Structure formats: C-alpha cells, structure tokens
mmCIF file of C-alpha atoms in Angstrom:
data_model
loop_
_atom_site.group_PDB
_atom_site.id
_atom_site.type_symbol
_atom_site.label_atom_id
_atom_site.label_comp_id
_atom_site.label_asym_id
_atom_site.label_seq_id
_atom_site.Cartn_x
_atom_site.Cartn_y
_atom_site.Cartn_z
ATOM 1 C CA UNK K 1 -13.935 -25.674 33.664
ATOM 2 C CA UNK K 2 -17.798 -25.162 34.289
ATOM 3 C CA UNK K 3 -17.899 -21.555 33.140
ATOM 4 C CA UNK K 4 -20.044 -20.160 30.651
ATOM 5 C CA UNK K 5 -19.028 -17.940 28.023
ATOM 6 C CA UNK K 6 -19.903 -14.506 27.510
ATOM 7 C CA UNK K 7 -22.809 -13.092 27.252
ATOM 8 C CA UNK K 8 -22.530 -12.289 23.502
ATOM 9 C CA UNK K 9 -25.384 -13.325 20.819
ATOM 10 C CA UNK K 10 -24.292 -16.724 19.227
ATOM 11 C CA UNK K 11 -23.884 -16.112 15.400
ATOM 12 C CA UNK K 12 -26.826 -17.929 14.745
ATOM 13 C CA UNK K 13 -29.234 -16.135 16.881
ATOM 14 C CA UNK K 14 -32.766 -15.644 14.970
ATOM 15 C CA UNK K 15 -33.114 -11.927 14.440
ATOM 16 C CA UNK K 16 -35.234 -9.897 16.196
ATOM 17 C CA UNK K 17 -38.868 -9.500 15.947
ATOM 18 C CA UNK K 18 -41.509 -6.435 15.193
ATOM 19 C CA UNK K 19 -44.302 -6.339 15.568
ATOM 20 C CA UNK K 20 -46.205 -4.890 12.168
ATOM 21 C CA UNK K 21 -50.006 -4.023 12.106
ATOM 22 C CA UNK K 22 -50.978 -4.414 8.040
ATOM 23 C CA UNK K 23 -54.386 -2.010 7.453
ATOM 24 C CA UNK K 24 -55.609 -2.090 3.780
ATOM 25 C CA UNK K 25 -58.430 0.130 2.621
ATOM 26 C CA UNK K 26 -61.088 -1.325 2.338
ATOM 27 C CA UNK K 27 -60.515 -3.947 4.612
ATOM 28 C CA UNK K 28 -60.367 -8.229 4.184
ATOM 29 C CA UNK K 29 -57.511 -7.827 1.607
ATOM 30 C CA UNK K 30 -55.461 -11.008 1.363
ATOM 31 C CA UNK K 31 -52.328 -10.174 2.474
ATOM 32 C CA UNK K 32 -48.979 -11.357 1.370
ATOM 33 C CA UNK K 33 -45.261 -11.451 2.898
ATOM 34 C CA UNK K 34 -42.828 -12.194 0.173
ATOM 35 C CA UNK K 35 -45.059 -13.876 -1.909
ATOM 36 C CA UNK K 36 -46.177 -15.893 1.126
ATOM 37 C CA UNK K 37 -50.035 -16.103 2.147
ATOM 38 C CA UNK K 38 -50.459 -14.415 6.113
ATOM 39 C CA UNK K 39 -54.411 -14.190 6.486
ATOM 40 C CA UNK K 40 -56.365 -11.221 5.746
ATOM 41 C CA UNK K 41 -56.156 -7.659 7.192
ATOM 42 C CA UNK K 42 -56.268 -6.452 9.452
ATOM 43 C CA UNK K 43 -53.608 -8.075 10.468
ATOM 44 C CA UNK K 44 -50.821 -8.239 12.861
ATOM 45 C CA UNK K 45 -47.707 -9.889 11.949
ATOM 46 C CA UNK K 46 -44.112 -10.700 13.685
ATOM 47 C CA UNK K 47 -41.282 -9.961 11.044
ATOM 48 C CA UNK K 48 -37.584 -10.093 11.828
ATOM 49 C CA UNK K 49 -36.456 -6.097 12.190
ATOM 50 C CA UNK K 50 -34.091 -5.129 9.740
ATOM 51 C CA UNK K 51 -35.247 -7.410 6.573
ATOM 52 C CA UNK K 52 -36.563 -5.313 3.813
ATOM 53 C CA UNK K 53 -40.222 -7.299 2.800
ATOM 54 C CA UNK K 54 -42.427 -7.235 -0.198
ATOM 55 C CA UNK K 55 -45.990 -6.555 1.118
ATOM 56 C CA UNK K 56 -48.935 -7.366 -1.025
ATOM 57 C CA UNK K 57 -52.777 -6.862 -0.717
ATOM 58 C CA UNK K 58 -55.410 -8.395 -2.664
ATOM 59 C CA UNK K 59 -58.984 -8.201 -3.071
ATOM 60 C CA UNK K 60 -61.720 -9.384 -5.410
ATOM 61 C CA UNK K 61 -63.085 -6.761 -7.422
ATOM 62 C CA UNK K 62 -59.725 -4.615 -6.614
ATOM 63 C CA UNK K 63 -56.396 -3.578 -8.034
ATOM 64 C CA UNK K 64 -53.842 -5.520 -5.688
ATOM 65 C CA UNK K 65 -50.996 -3.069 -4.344
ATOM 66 C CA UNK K 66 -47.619 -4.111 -3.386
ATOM 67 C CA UNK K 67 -45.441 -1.914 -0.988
ATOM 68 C CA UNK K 68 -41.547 -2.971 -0.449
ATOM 69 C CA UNK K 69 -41.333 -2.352 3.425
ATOM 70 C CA UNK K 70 -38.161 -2.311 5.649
ATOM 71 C CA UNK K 71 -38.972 -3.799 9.320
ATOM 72 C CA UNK K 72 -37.779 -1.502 12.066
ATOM 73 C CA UNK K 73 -37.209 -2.177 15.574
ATOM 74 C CA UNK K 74 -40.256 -0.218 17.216
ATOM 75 C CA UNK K 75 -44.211 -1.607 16.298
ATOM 76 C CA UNK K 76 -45.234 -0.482 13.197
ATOM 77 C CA UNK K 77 -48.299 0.268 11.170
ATOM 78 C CA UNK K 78 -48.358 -0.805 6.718
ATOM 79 C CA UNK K 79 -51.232 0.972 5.075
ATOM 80 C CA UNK K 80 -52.008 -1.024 1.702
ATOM 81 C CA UNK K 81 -54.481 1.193 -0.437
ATOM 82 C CA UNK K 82 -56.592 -1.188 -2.793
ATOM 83 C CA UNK K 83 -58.198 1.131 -5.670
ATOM 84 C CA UNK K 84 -61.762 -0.241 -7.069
ATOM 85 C CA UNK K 85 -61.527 -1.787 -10.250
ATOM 86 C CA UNK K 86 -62.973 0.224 -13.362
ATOM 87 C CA UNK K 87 -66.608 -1.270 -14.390
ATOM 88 C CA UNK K 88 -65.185 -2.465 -17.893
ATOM 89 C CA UNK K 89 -62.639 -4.392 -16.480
ATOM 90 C CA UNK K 90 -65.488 -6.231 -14.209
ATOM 91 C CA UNK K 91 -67.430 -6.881 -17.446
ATOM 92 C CA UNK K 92 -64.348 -8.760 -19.074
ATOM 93 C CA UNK K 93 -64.190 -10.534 -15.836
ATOM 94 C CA UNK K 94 -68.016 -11.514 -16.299
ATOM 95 C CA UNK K 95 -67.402 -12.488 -20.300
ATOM 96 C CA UNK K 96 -64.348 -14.645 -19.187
ATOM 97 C CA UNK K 97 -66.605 -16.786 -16.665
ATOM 98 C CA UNK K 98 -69.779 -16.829 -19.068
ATOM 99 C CA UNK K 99 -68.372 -19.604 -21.401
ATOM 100 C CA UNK K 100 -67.195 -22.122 -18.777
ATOM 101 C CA UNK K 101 -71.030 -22.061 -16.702
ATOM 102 C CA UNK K 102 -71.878 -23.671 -20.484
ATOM 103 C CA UNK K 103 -69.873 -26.235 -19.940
ATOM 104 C CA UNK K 104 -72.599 -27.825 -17.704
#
C-alpha cells in the first residue's frame, strides 16, 4: 500500500526544454515564435525539443525573414538574416505617412 509507482514519465509530462540563442543580422529585430511576440534579439529562448517552430524577425526599414526551425535536444544557435529594404520602397513608405501628418 504506500508504494510509489515506477519511475516512468506520466503521459502528461511537459516536454523537454532547449535552450535556443536567436541572432539576426543586424541586430534589435523583433522576434517572433509562432506568430507570438518574444522580445528582440539577441535573444535566448526555452522551446520544448522536438516541436518544429516558425521563427520570424522583423525590423523597421527591413525585409522580415521567417525560418521554420525544428528544436533539438542540445543548445542551439537561429541566425535570422534581415536584408535592407530597397530606397523606393522607403519612399512609398514616406508618401503613405505624408497625407495623415495633414490631418493636423
């Protein structure tokens, strides 16, 4: 009567968790875990081992870049590359925002 059961993992153990080190280049990207917000990289970020994540990176005057990333069991490092945007597509951003300051 007082013994405990074996020492197996009950079924609805949480899953194990790596540790993932998210770089983008340039730096101070906002960084997103399936669609969720995380913080800004660099960052450093627990994620069960074994799920298969989207990973997105965002910064102003950048293309964001999404990588689809499967967690392993050792640490691990997730490069996001953010590529400048072109100067035309700045400008549009610049014509967009003119008409709403003359709203004042």
């Amino acid at each position: 009567a007082g013994t405990s059961p074996p020492a197996a993992a009950p079924i609805d153990a949480p899953p194990a968790l790596t540790a993932v080190a998210i770089i983008s280049e340039p730096s101070g990207a906002a960084i997103f875990v399936d669609g969720e917000p995380r913080g800004t990289s660099p960052k450093n970020l627990m994620l069960p081992a074994g799920a298969t994540v989207q990973i997105r990176g965002e910064l102003g005057g950048h293309d964001g870049t999404m990588q689809t990333h499967i967690v392993g069991t050792q640490a691990e490092t997730v490069r996001l590359s953010l590529t400048p945007l072109v100067d035309a597509a700045v400008a549009a951003d610049a014509a967009v925002d003119a008409p709403q300051s003359s709203h004042r």
